[in-house]
Amino acid sequence: MRWIRRLFAAVGLLLVLAAALGLWYARQTLPALDGQLRLSGLSAPVQVRRDASDVTHIQAARAQDAWMALGYVHAQERGWQLAFNRAVMRGGLSEFLGPATLETDKLMRTLGIRQAAQRQLKALAPDARTAMEAYATGINAFFASSDQARTPEFLLLGVNPRDEAAQGTWWDAAGTVGWSIMMALDLGGNWGNEFARLSALKVLDTDALWELFPPYPGEPRAATADLARLYRELGVYRNGDAKTSQAPMPPADDLRTRIAQDLRTWTDTFGHSEGKGSNNWVVAGSRTRSGRPLLANDPHLGLSAPAIWYFARLQAPDVEGQKGMDVIGATLPGTPFVVLGRTANAAWGFTNTGPDVQDLYLEQINPANAGEYRVPSADGTPAWAPFAVRAETIKVKGQADVTHLVRSTRHGPVLSDAQASHGQVLDTGRFVLSLRWTALEADDGNVVATIEANRAQSVDELLKAFGDFQAPMQNVVMADRAGRIAYKAAGRVPVRAADNDIRGVAPSPGWDTRYDWGGWLPYEQTPQDDGARGWIATANQRIHAADYPHFLTQDWAAPYRQERIERLLEQTPKHDMTSFQAMQGDLHGEAMLRLLPHLQKAGSDHPLAAAALQALQGFDGQLRADSAAPLIYSAWVDEFTRGVVGGRLGKERFEAMYGKRLFRNAVEGILESDNKAWCGEAGCAAASGAALTRALERLKATHGDDASKWRWGDAHPAISVHRPMSNVKPLARLFEVRVPTGGDPFTVNVGQYHLDKADAPYANRHAASLRALYDLADLDRSRFIYQTGQSGNVFSSRYRDMSAGWAANESRVLSLNPGAWTSALELVP
């Protein structure tokens, strides 16, 4: 017994020592928020202070020092976020994750994000280039000299930026420009929609395609070409059906493979615009209690931990010919500016416009020389030109470097060389797909536009600043203290020829010049609104009148959120911050109410059918987390879509498309017209009943056999995923940030789910990445919140401290003049 007691004592001592060591390590990873630190390159000391809302205030003697200090702070607080994003952007994941991420790296190398960033950097004005270089200096200085221990992600994956940072090369100015392009890739893409239409047309005729991808309400079809006939006559399809949407991958038996699978799923969403939306609105003083404008903004982005945003203030005076700024709001780690926010006298907010700024082109390969593709000719006879080819060397952990050949045409990179799904649909021995995209052009004014917006003190100055903005096009609402409000679609949109009968809806023949772009729509001609109604609102709906003379896109978001916002704006004669905050939390589900009668009439012999239908009785349209009705409805419409749309497209083709899109517009049209071509000869009522039976069986398996205990919030938690720790099951719940939520993809308080994720198909993965409210009567009464916390370190108390408030639609003060500081750090040269 004595030896057993000694053994237990020894084990206990080891556990205590391990816990002490773990606590010591965790403390070493936390940033220094007080005291003094050295930052080489500063011209003068910089004050870095945090207020009660945990907003970081950076006060510098000149703008260059402020940008440098922000780079240092981003590295302190969000070091792993910067490192991971850098590797994705550069196509360098395989260097520390091994061969499992090669496909992701090949895609990023093919797109040429790094090359495009370097071209755009060369074209920047000196002031903008200075900002990029100063910010990079701040990041490198932290990683090169800080005593702060690396967080667990760095240690687990063996990543250490110190040596490259010491040489000033780990983060560079092109990296910042590149991350701006990556945001455009996330928000401004539709190549996936074009490819989905191409794939669907292998089994559908053109009329059925337009039933699957309906035009925006009230609009004719954007493309007049008989696309099915075009592709059939060209012979673009490979023989046989697709078996997979991506290249095979080894079993997920280790961390690196699980991370690779997650990344492949993530990058597969590039080029898909559905669900990537936001809300913003602004009201004039004539419609507010204060007599001054109010502005609201909640951009909807993929939820991540740490969050995509970091709130900060940048303050520096004009000095020696360099303009200063005093601006506060949401910064984007990887860039040195306030992207969304306010100055002392003006405020602005974005939503995604979503114009068609990506076109896929069918490039015909010369049958006599596979190194050539077809180009236009004066007489229409086939003419050929060589592919431009560059070699990319990808370092791979544990094995030899891999050489990836990137081909390009006169339109842009050949995506088919890095998208396995293309080879499952196309006969790539005869045709490949190339991409033209506005964000890859040699000149991009986003950096200049954002710098000038950070200095703007009026709507006029904001309108002028955003004239340089290019990609992705944004719906900008703005207001100033003088009382002016305005809206402008800011960004670059291609002009398409009048005889272009495809208009970017689907891949176009690359050798036919009528499908080429004909320049850019002038900024003066993009949609705008001066607020004559007393308010302006956007929610990714069509943002121009039916008689607008220019084509932007037909892939607008369904107008449910916009129509709800308009009703709420109109029904309150005089708004204030309280009414605006209530609007941002609105859970009214008009899309659900539209289809609910079809569900309530569904016949099912499932034992839980009566209880489920009872739960739907008296539904008031509010998709609350504590309600069963949204869960039953969502499961039913999911099963209906799988059965009806999936049944006609075929399982593999459907699964390659589903999740990235919901096909909800198609389902509405199919159900309301009882379209038997889709539902089968028994009609849509029978298909609806069968879907309800399958849905109830799924819900029984996952939520139990007592329907009275089902809750939408249990199936619909907001999950802010962490890369890579979400792929380590024992650690996922520690690193992820989860909280029950209401809403769905069509409510103002949005909750977008990805139905292709079998582990949690209804989880809220794409929602309000921040909420902000600006009161132009007193801008220091402005409010904000987002879904995690300012820190990117899981050991910090500030890692998830906004989560509960975000879920409850609460907010924090966003002030240029806080009453006190919670921390004070001085950075000295």
PDB file of N, CA, C and O in Angstrom, residues 94-156:
ATOM      1  N   SER A  94       1.678  23.518 -48.212  1.00  0.00           N
ATOM      2  CA  SER A  94       2.327  22.203 -48.223  1.00  0.00           C
ATOM      3  C   SER A  94       3.702  22.234 -47.574  1.00  0.00           C
ATOM      4  O   SER A  94       4.227  21.187 -47.184  1.00  0.00           O
ATOM      5  N   GLU A  95       4.267  23.423 -47.442  1.00  0.00           N
ATOM      6  CA  GLU A  95       5.582  23.525 -46.832  1.00  0.00           C
ATOM      7  C   GLU A  95       5.560  23.053 -45.382  1.00  0.00           C
ATOM      8  O   GLU A  95       6.548  22.519 -44.876  1.00  0.00           O
ATOM      9  N   PHE A  96       4.416  23.240 -44.692  1.00  0.00           N
ATOM     10  CA  PHE A  96       4.348  22.748 -43.313  1.00  0.00           C
ATOM     11  C   PHE A  96       3.244  21.724 -43.096  1.00  0.00           C
ATOM     12  O   PHE A  96       3.175  21.105 -42.038  1.00  0.00           O
ATOM     13  N   LEU A  97       2.386  21.489 -44.100  1.00  0.00           N
ATOM     14  CA  LEU A  97       1.329  20.496 -43.958  1.00  0.00           C
ATOM     15  C   LEU A  97       1.554  19.249 -44.811  1.00  0.00           C
ATOM     16  O   LEU A  97       0.830  18.266 -44.663  1.00  0.00           O
ATOM     17  N   GLY A  98       2.513  19.300 -45.717  1.00  0.00           N
ATOM     18  CA  GLY A  98       2.810  18.124 -46.510  1.00  0.00           C
ATOM     19  C   GLY A  98       1.941  18.008 -47.752  1.00  0.00           C
ATOM     20  O   GLY A  98       1.188  18.926 -48.107  1.00  0.00           O
ATOM     21  N   PRO A  99       2.002  16.857 -48.438  1.00  0.00           N
ATOM     22  CA  PRO A  99       1.366  16.704 -49.753  1.00  0.00           C
ATOM     23  C   PRO A  99      -0.154  16.783 -49.739  1.00  0.00           C
ATOM     24  O   PRO A  99      -0.769  16.980 -50.780  1.00  0.00           O
ATOM     25  N   ALA A 100      -0.771  16.654 -48.559  1.00  0.00           N
ATOM     26  CA  ALA A 100      -2.238  16.672 -48.507  1.00  0.00           C
ATOM     27  C   ALA A 100      -2.824  17.997 -48.994  1.00  0.00           C
ATOM     28  O   ALA A 100      -3.960  18.036 -49.468  1.00  0.00           O
ATOM     29  N   THR A 101      -2.053  19.093 -48.909  1.00  0.00           N
ATOM     30  CA  THR A 101      -2.586  20.401 -49.314  1.00  0.00           C
ATOM     31  C   THR A 101      -2.088  20.851 -50.682  1.00  0.00           C
ATOM     32  O   THR A 101      -2.263  22.005 -51.053  1.00  0.00           O
ATOM     33  N   LEU A 102      -1.493  19.943 -51.431  1.00  0.00           N
ATOM     34  CA  LEU A 102      -0.965  20.325 -52.742  1.00  0.00           C
ATOM     35  C   LEU A 102      -2.028  20.888 -53.663  1.00  0.00           C
ATOM     36  O   LEU A 102      -1.782  21.847 -54.410  1.00  0.00           O
ATOM     37  N   GLU A 103      -3.227  20.305 -53.664  1.00  0.00           N
ATOM     38  CA  GLU A 103      -4.269  20.778 -54.576  1.00  0.00           C
ATOM     39  C   GLU A 103      -4.659  22.224 -54.269  1.00  0.00           C
ATOM     40  O   GLU A 103      -4.893  23.018 -55.182  1.00  0.00           O
ATOM     41  N   THR A 104      -4.735  22.555 -52.980  1.00  0.00           N
ATOM     42  CA  THR A 104      -5.043  23.935 -52.609  1.00  0.00           C
ATOM     43  C   THR A 104      -3.925  24.868 -53.052  1.00  0.00           C
ATOM     44  O   THR A 104      -4.174  25.945 -53.613  1.00  0.00           O
ATOM     45  N   ASP A 105      -2.686  24.468 -52.824  1.00  0.00           N
ATOM     46  CA  ASP A 105      -1.558  25.304 -53.235  1.00  0.00           C
ATOM     47  C   ASP A 105      -1.527  25.492 -54.751  1.00  0.00           C
ATOM     48  O   ASP A 105      -1.227  26.584 -55.255  1.00  0.00           O
ATOM     49  N   LYS A 106      -1.836  24.432 -55.497  1.00  0.00           N
ATOM     50  CA  LYS A 106      -1.834  24.544 -56.956  1.00  0.00           C
ATOM     51  C   LYS A 106      -2.890  25.535 -57.436  1.00  0.00           C
ATOM     52  O   LYS A 106      -2.652  26.297 -58.385  1.00  0.00           O
ATOM     53  N   LEU A 107      -4.050  25.541 -56.793  1.00  0.00           N
ATOM     54  CA  LEU A 107      -5.086  26.500 -57.177  1.00  0.00           C
ATOM     55  C   LEU A 107      -4.616  27.929 -56.950  1.00  0.00           C
ATOM     56  O   LEU A 107      -4.763  28.793 -57.824  1.00  0.00           O
ATOM     57  N   MET A 108      -4.018  28.191 -55.783  1.00  0.00           N
ATOM     58  CA  MET A 108      -3.586  29.557 -55.493  1.00  0.00           C
ATOM     59  C   MET A 108      -2.439  29.977 -56.413  1.00  0.00           C
ATOM     60  O   MET A 108      -2.374  31.128 -56.845  1.00  0.00           O
ATOM     61  N   ARG A 109      -1.541  29.046 -56.723  1.00  0.00           N
ATOM     62  CA  ARG A 109      -0.459  29.381 -57.656  1.00  0.00           C
ATOM     63  C   ARG A 109      -1.019  29.624 -59.053  1.00  0.00           C
ATOM     64  O   ARG A 109      -0.538  30.494 -59.785  1.00  0.00           O
ATOM     65  N   THR A 110      -2.013  28.852 -59.444  1.00  0.00           N
ATOM     66  CA  THR A 110      -2.611  29.031 -60.768  1.00  0.00           C
ATOM     67  C   THR A 110      -3.282  30.393 -60.888  1.00  0.00           C
ATOM     68  O   THR A 110      -3.142  31.083 -61.907  1.00  0.00           O
ATOM     69  N   LEU A 111      -4.012  30.784 -59.857  1.00  0.00           N
ATOM     70  CA  LEU A 111      -4.652  32.105 -59.881  1.00  0.00           C
ATOM     71  C   LEU A 111      -3.611  33.224 -59.954  1.00  0.00           C
ATOM     72  O   LEU A 111      -3.882  34.296 -60.493  1.00  0.00           O
ATOM     73  N   GLY A 112      -2.443  32.971 -59.409  1.00  0.00           N
ATOM     74  CA  GLY A 112      -1.381  33.980 -59.481  1.00  0.00           C
ATOM     75  C   GLY A 112      -1.634  35.173 -58.591  1.00  0.00           C
ATOM     76  O   GLY A 112      -1.356  36.315 -58.980  1.00  0.00           O
ATOM     77  N   ILE A 113      -2.140  34.928 -57.367  1.00  0.00           N
ATOM     78  CA  ILE A 113      -2.417  36.025 -56.442  1.00  0.00           C
ATOM     79  C   ILE A 113      -1.149  36.824 -56.158  1.00  0.00           C
ATOM     80  O   ILE A 113      -1.140  38.058 -56.168  1.00  0.00           O
ATOM     81  N   ARG A 114      -0.066  36.110 -55.912  1.00  0.00           N
ATOM     82  CA  ARG A 114       1.195  36.770 -55.574  1.00  0.00           C
ATOM     83  C   ARG A 114       1.689  37.632 -56.739  1.00  0.00           C
ATOM     84  O   ARG A 114       2.098  38.776 -56.546  1.00  0.00           O
ATOM     85  N   GLN A 115       1.638  37.100 -57.954  1.00  0.00           N
ATOM     86  CA  GLN A 115       2.102  37.852 -59.121  1.00  0.00           C
ATOM     87  C   GLN A 115       1.242  39.089 -59.358  1.00  0.00           C
ATOM     88  O   GLN A 115       1.747  40.175 -59.674  1.00  0.00           O
ATOM     89  N   ALA A 116      -0.080  38.923 -59.212  1.00  0.00           N
ATOM     90  CA  ALA A 116      -0.972  40.067 -59.393  1.00  0.00           C
ATOM     91  C   ALA A 116      -0.682  41.145 -58.353  1.00  0.00           C
ATOM     92  O   ALA A 116      -0.682  42.343 -58.653  1.00  0.00           O
ATOM     93  N   ALA A 117      -0.432  40.719 -57.101  1.00  0.00           N
ATOM     94  CA  ALA A 117      -0.135  41.678 -56.043  1.00  0.00           C
ATOM     95  C   ALA A 117       1.144  42.449 -56.343  1.00  0.00           C
ATOM     96  O   ALA A 117       1.225  43.664 -56.116  1.00  0.00           O
ATOM     97  N   GLN A 118       2.142  41.765 -56.857  1.00  0.00           N
ATOM     98  CA  GLN A 118       3.401  42.444 -57.187  1.00  0.00           C
ATOM     99  C   GLN A 118       3.215  43.458 -58.317  1.00  0.00           C
ATOM    100  O   GLN A 118       3.787  44.551 -58.285  1.00  0.00           O
ATOM    101  N   ARG A 119       2.385  43.096 -59.309  1.00  0.00           N
ATOM    102  CA  ARG A 119       2.105  44.055 -60.389  1.00  0.00           C
ATOM    103  C   ARG A 119       1.374  45.278 -59.858  1.00  0.00           C
ATOM    104  O   ARG A 119       1.690  46.421 -60.208  1.00  0.00           O
ATOM    105  N   GLN A 120       0.390  45.055 -59.024  1.00  0.00           N
ATOM    106  CA  GLN A 120      -0.402  46.162 -58.496  1.00  0.00           C
ATOM    107  C   GLN A 120       0.416  47.037 -57.555  1.00  0.00           C
ATOM    108  O   GLN A 120       0.229  48.256 -57.515  1.00  0.00           O
ATOM    109  N   LEU A 121       1.331  46.419 -56.810  1.00  0.00           N
ATOM    110  CA  LEU A 121       2.184  47.193 -55.912  1.00  0.00           C
ATOM    111  C   LEU A 121       3.030  48.193 -56.693  1.00  0.00           C
ATOM    112  O   LEU A 121       3.214  49.349 -56.275  1.00  0.00           O
ATOM    113  N   LYS A 122       3.544  47.774 -57.834  1.00  0.00           N
ATOM    114  CA  LYS A 122       4.377  48.658 -58.651  1.00  0.00           C
ATOM    115  C   LYS A 122       3.597  49.881 -59.128  1.00  0.00           C
ATOM    116  O   LYS A 122       4.185  50.949 -59.341  1.00  0.00           O
ATOM    117  N   ALA A 123       2.272  49.723 -59.296  1.00  0.00           N
ATOM    118  CA  ALA A 123       1.461  50.822 -59.820  1.00  0.00           C
ATOM    119  C   ALA A 123       0.951  51.763 -58.732  1.00  0.00           C
ATOM    120  O   ALA A 123       0.309  52.772 -59.042  1.00  0.00           O
ATOM    121  N   LEU A 124       1.232  51.455 -57.459  1.00  0.00           N
ATOM    122  CA  LEU A 124       0.706  52.267 -56.367  1.00  0.00           C
ATOM    123  C   LEU A 124       1.399  53.627 -56.283  1.00  0.00           C
ATOM    124  O   LEU A 124       2.591  53.754 -56.566  1.00  0.00           O
ATOM    125  N   ALA A 125       0.630  54.616 -55.841  1.00  0.00           N
ATOM    126  CA  ALA A 125       1.186  55.939 -55.552  1.00  0.00           C
ATOM    127  C   ALA A 125       2.140  55.835 -54.362  1.00  0.00           C
ATOM    128  O   ALA A 125       2.012  54.927 -53.525  1.00  0.00           O
ATOM    129  N   PRO A 126       3.100  56.743 -54.250  1.00  0.00           N
ATOM    130  CA  PRO A 126       4.106  56.665 -53.174  1.00  0.00           C
ATOM    131  C   PRO A 126       3.498  56.577 -51.770  1.00  0.00           C
ATOM    132  O   PRO A 126       3.981  55.814 -50.929  1.00  0.00           O
ATOM    133  N   ASP A 127       2.450  57.352 -51.492  1.00  0.00           N
ATOM    134  CA  ASP A 127       1.841  57.345 -50.163  1.00  0.00           C
ATOM    135  C   ASP A 127       1.293  55.967 -49.834  1.00  0.00           C
ATOM    136  O   ASP A 127       1.458  55.452 -48.717  1.00  0.00           O
ATOM    137  N   ALA A 128       0.627  55.354 -50.797  1.00  0.00           N
ATOM    138  CA  ALA A 128       0.050  54.028 -50.584  1.00  0.00           C
ATOM    139  C   ALA A 128       1.144  52.981 -50.406  1.00  0.00           C
ATOM    140  O   ALA A 128       1.037  52.088 -49.547  1.00  0.00           O
ATOM    141  N   ARG A 129       2.191  53.073 -51.188  1.00  0.00           N
ATOM    142  CA  ARG A 129       3.294  52.127 -51.067  1.00  0.00           C
ATOM    143  C   ARG A 129       3.983  52.274 -49.700  1.00  0.00           C
ATOM    144  O   ARG A 129       4.359  51.277 -49.068  1.00  0.00           O
ATOM    145  N   THR A 130       4.107  53.497 -49.234  1.00  0.00           N
ATOM    146  CA  THR A 130       4.679  53.738 -47.912  1.00  0.00           C
ATOM    147  C   THR A 130       3.861  53.029 -46.840  1.00  0.00           C
ATOM    148  O   THR A 130       4.414  52.427 -45.910  1.00  0.00           O
ATOM    149  N   ALA A 131       2.546  53.109 -46.947  1.00  0.00           N
ATOM    150  CA  ALA A 131       1.680  52.445 -45.971  1.00  0.00           C
ATOM    151  C   ALA A 131       1.902  50.937 -45.967  1.00  0.00           C
ATOM    152  O   ALA A 131       1.999  50.303 -44.909  1.00  0.00           O
ATOM    153  N   MET A 132       1.993  50.360 -47.173  1.00  0.00           N
ATOM    154  CA  MET A 132       2.203  48.913 -47.276  1.00  0.00           C
ATOM    155  C   MET A 132       3.529  48.499 -46.645  1.00  0.00           C
ATOM    156  O   MET A 132       3.618  47.510 -45.905  1.00  0.00           O
ATOM    157  N   GLU A 133       4.563  49.256 -46.931  1.00  0.00           N
ATOM    158  CA  GLU A 133       5.896  48.901 -46.450  1.00  0.00           C
ATOM    159  C   GLU A 133       6.009  49.108 -44.936  1.00  0.00           C
ATOM    160  O   GLU A 133       6.638  48.294 -44.241  1.00  0.00           O
ATOM    161  N   ALA A 134       5.418  50.171 -44.431  1.00  0.00           N
ATOM    162  CA  ALA A 134       5.467  50.421 -42.990  1.00  0.00           C
ATOM    163  C   ALA A 134       4.741  49.314 -42.229  1.00  0.00           C
ATOM    164  O   ALA A 134       5.232  48.829 -41.195  1.00  0.00           O
ATOM    165  N   TYR A 135       3.589  48.925 -42.718  1.00  0.00           N
ATOM    166  CA  TYR A 135       2.814  47.861 -42.070  1.00  0.00           C
ATOM    167  C   TYR A 135       3.618  46.562 -42.045  1.00  0.00           C
ATOM    168  O   TYR A 135       3.677  45.869 -41.008  1.00  0.00           O
ATOM    169  N   ALA A 136       4.225  46.205 -43.175  1.00  0.00           N
ATOM    170  CA  ALA A 136       5.037  44.988 -43.238  1.00  0.00           C
ATOM    171  C   ALA A 136       6.203  45.059 -42.259  1.00  0.00           C
ATOM    172  O   ALA A 136       6.551  44.061 -41.607  1.00  0.00           O
ATOM    173  N   THR A 137       6.815  46.235 -42.130  1.00  0.00           N
ATOM    174  CA  THR A 137       7.919  46.405 -41.188  1.00  0.00           C
ATOM    175  C   THR A 137       7.465  46.113 -39.765  1.00  0.00           C
ATOM    176  O   THR A 137       8.179  45.461 -38.982  1.00  0.00           O
ATOM    177  N   GLY A 138       6.272  46.573 -39.404  1.00  0.00           N
ATOM    178  CA  GLY A 138       5.745  46.317 -38.065  1.00  0.00           C
ATOM    179  C   GLY A 138       5.534  44.840 -37.798  1.00  0.00           C
ATOM    180  O   GLY A 138       5.862  44.331 -36.715  1.00  0.00           O
ATOM    181  N   ILE A 139       4.978  44.121 -38.767  1.00  0.00           N
ATOM    182  CA  ILE A 139       4.760  42.677 -38.601  1.00  0.00           C
ATOM    183  C   ILE A 139       6.094  41.956 -38.445  1.00  0.00           C
ATOM    184  O   ILE A 139       6.286  41.143 -37.526  1.00  0.00           O
ATOM    185  N   ASN A 140       7.024  42.233 -39.336  1.00  0.00           N
ATOM    186  CA  ASN A 140       8.318  41.553 -39.276  1.00  0.00           C
ATOM    187  C   ASN A 140       9.053  41.864 -37.979  1.00  0.00           C
ATOM    188  O   ASN A 140       9.709  40.987 -37.394  1.00  0.00           O
ATOM    189  N   ALA A 141       8.953  43.101 -37.509  1.00  0.00           N
ATOM    190  CA  ALA A 141       9.645  43.484 -36.275  1.00  0.00           C
ATOM    191  C   ALA A 141       9.148  42.659 -35.103  1.00  0.00           C
ATOM    192  O   ALA A 141       9.943  42.234 -34.237  1.00  0.00           O
ATOM    193  N   PHE A 142       7.847  42.429 -35.039  1.00  0.00           N
ATOM    194  CA  PHE A 142       7.333  41.622 -33.929  1.00  0.00           C
ATOM    195  C   PHE A 142       7.886  40.203 -33.980  1.00  0.00           C
ATOM    196  O   PHE A 142       8.409  39.685 -32.993  1.00  0.00           O
ATOM    197  N   PHE A 143       7.751  39.546 -35.117  1.00  0.00           N
ATOM    198  CA  PHE A 143       8.178  38.152 -35.206  1.00  0.00           C
ATOM    199  C   PHE A 143       9.691  38.002 -35.065  1.00  0.00           C
ATOM    200  O   PHE A 143      10.189  36.971 -34.606  1.00  0.00           O
ATOM    201  N   ALA A 144      10.437  39.039 -35.432  1.00  0.00           N
ATOM    202  CA  ALA A 144      11.897  38.940 -35.363  1.00  0.00           C
ATOM    203  C   ALA A 144      12.438  39.161 -33.959  1.00  0.00           C
ATOM    204  O   ALA A 144      13.464  38.574 -33.597  1.00  0.00           O
ATOM    205  N   SER A 145      11.752  39.976 -33.154  1.00  0.00           N
ATOM    206  CA  SER A 145      12.380  40.412 -31.904  1.00  0.00           C
ATOM    207  C   SER A 145      11.558  40.192 -30.646  1.00  0.00           C
ATOM    208  O   SER A 145      12.087  40.319 -29.542  1.00  0.00           O
ATOM    209  N   SER A 146      10.297  39.851 -30.756  1.00  0.00           N
ATOM    210  CA  SER A 146       9.451  39.765 -29.569  1.00  0.00           C
ATOM    211  C   SER A 146       9.805  38.545 -28.712  1.00  0.00           C
ATOM    212  O   SER A 146      10.124  37.473 -29.222  1.00  0.00           O
ATOM    213  N   ASP A 147       9.720  38.724 -27.398  1.00  0.00           N
ATOM    214  CA  ASP A 147       9.901  37.618 -26.456  1.00  0.00           C
ATOM    215  C   ASP A 147       8.610  36.839 -26.232  1.00  0.00           C
ATOM    216  O   ASP A 147       8.604  35.844 -25.502  1.00  0.00           O
ATOM    217  N   GLN A 148       7.510  37.277 -26.835  1.00  0.00           N
ATOM    218  CA  GLN A 148       6.217  36.601 -26.684  1.00  0.00           C
ATOM    219  C   GLN A 148       6.303  35.199 -27.298  1.00  0.00           C
ATOM    220  O   GLN A 148       6.724  35.023 -28.434  1.00  0.00           O
ATOM    221  N   ALA A 149       5.926  34.182 -26.540  1.00  0.00           N
ATOM    222  CA  ALA A 149       5.991  32.802 -27.033  1.00  0.00           C
ATOM    223  C   ALA A 149       4.979  32.585 -28.149  1.00  0.00           C
ATOM    224  O   ALA A 149       3.904  33.196 -28.170  1.00  0.00           O
ATOM    225  N   ARG A 150       5.341  31.722 -29.073  1.00  0.00           N
ATOM    226  CA  ARG A 150       4.423  31.380 -30.152  1.00  0.00           C
ATOM    227  C   ARG A 150       3.227  30.598 -29.602  1.00  0.00           C
ATOM    228  O   ARG A 150       3.378  29.773 -28.698  1.00  0.00           O
ATOM    229  N   THR A 151       2.056  30.840 -30.175  1.00  0.00           N
ATOM    230  CA  THR A 151       0.844  30.142 -29.756  1.00  0.00           C
ATOM    231  C   THR A 151       0.874  28.684 -30.234  1.00  0.00           C
ATOM    232  O   THR A 151       1.708  28.305 -31.051  1.00  0.00           O
ATOM    233  N   PRO A 152      -0.025  27.828 -29.722  1.00  0.00           N
ATOM    234  CA  PRO A 152       0.071  26.386 -29.994  1.00  0.00           C
ATOM    235  C   PRO A 152       0.066  26.019 -31.472  1.00  0.00           C
ATOM    236  O   PRO A 152       0.688  25.024 -31.866  1.00  0.00           O
ATOM    237  N   GLU A 153      -0.624  26.794 -32.303  1.00  0.00           N
ATOM    238  CA  GLU A 153      -0.689  26.454 -33.720  1.00  0.00           C
ATOM    239  C   GLU A 153       0.704  26.439 -34.350  1.00  0.00           C
ATOM    240  O   GLU A 153       1.032  25.555 -35.143  1.00  0.00           O
ATOM    241  N   PHE A 154       1.513  27.435 -34.008  1.00  0.00           N
ATOM    242  CA  PHE A 154       2.873  27.503 -34.538  1.00  0.00           C
ATOM    243  C   PHE A 154       3.688  26.278 -34.116  1.00  0.00           C
ATOM    244  O   PHE A 154       4.400  25.683 -34.929  1.00  0.00           O
ATOM    245  N   LEU A 155       3.555  25.898 -32.845  1.00  0.00           N
ATOM    246  CA  LEU A 155       4.351  24.789 -32.332  1.00  0.00           C
ATOM    247  C   LEU A 155       3.893  23.462 -32.923  1.00  0.00           C
ATOM    248  O   LEU A 155       4.719  22.622 -33.299  1.00  0.00           O
ATOM    249  N   LEU A 156       2.597  23.264 -32.997  1.00  0.00           N
ATOM    250  CA  LEU A 156       2.062  22.006 -33.503  1.00  0.00           C
ATOM    251  C   LEU A 156       2.478  21.740 -34.938  1.00  0.00           C
ATOM    252  O   LEU A 156       2.814  20.608 -35.303  1.00  0.00           O
TER     253      LEU A 156
END
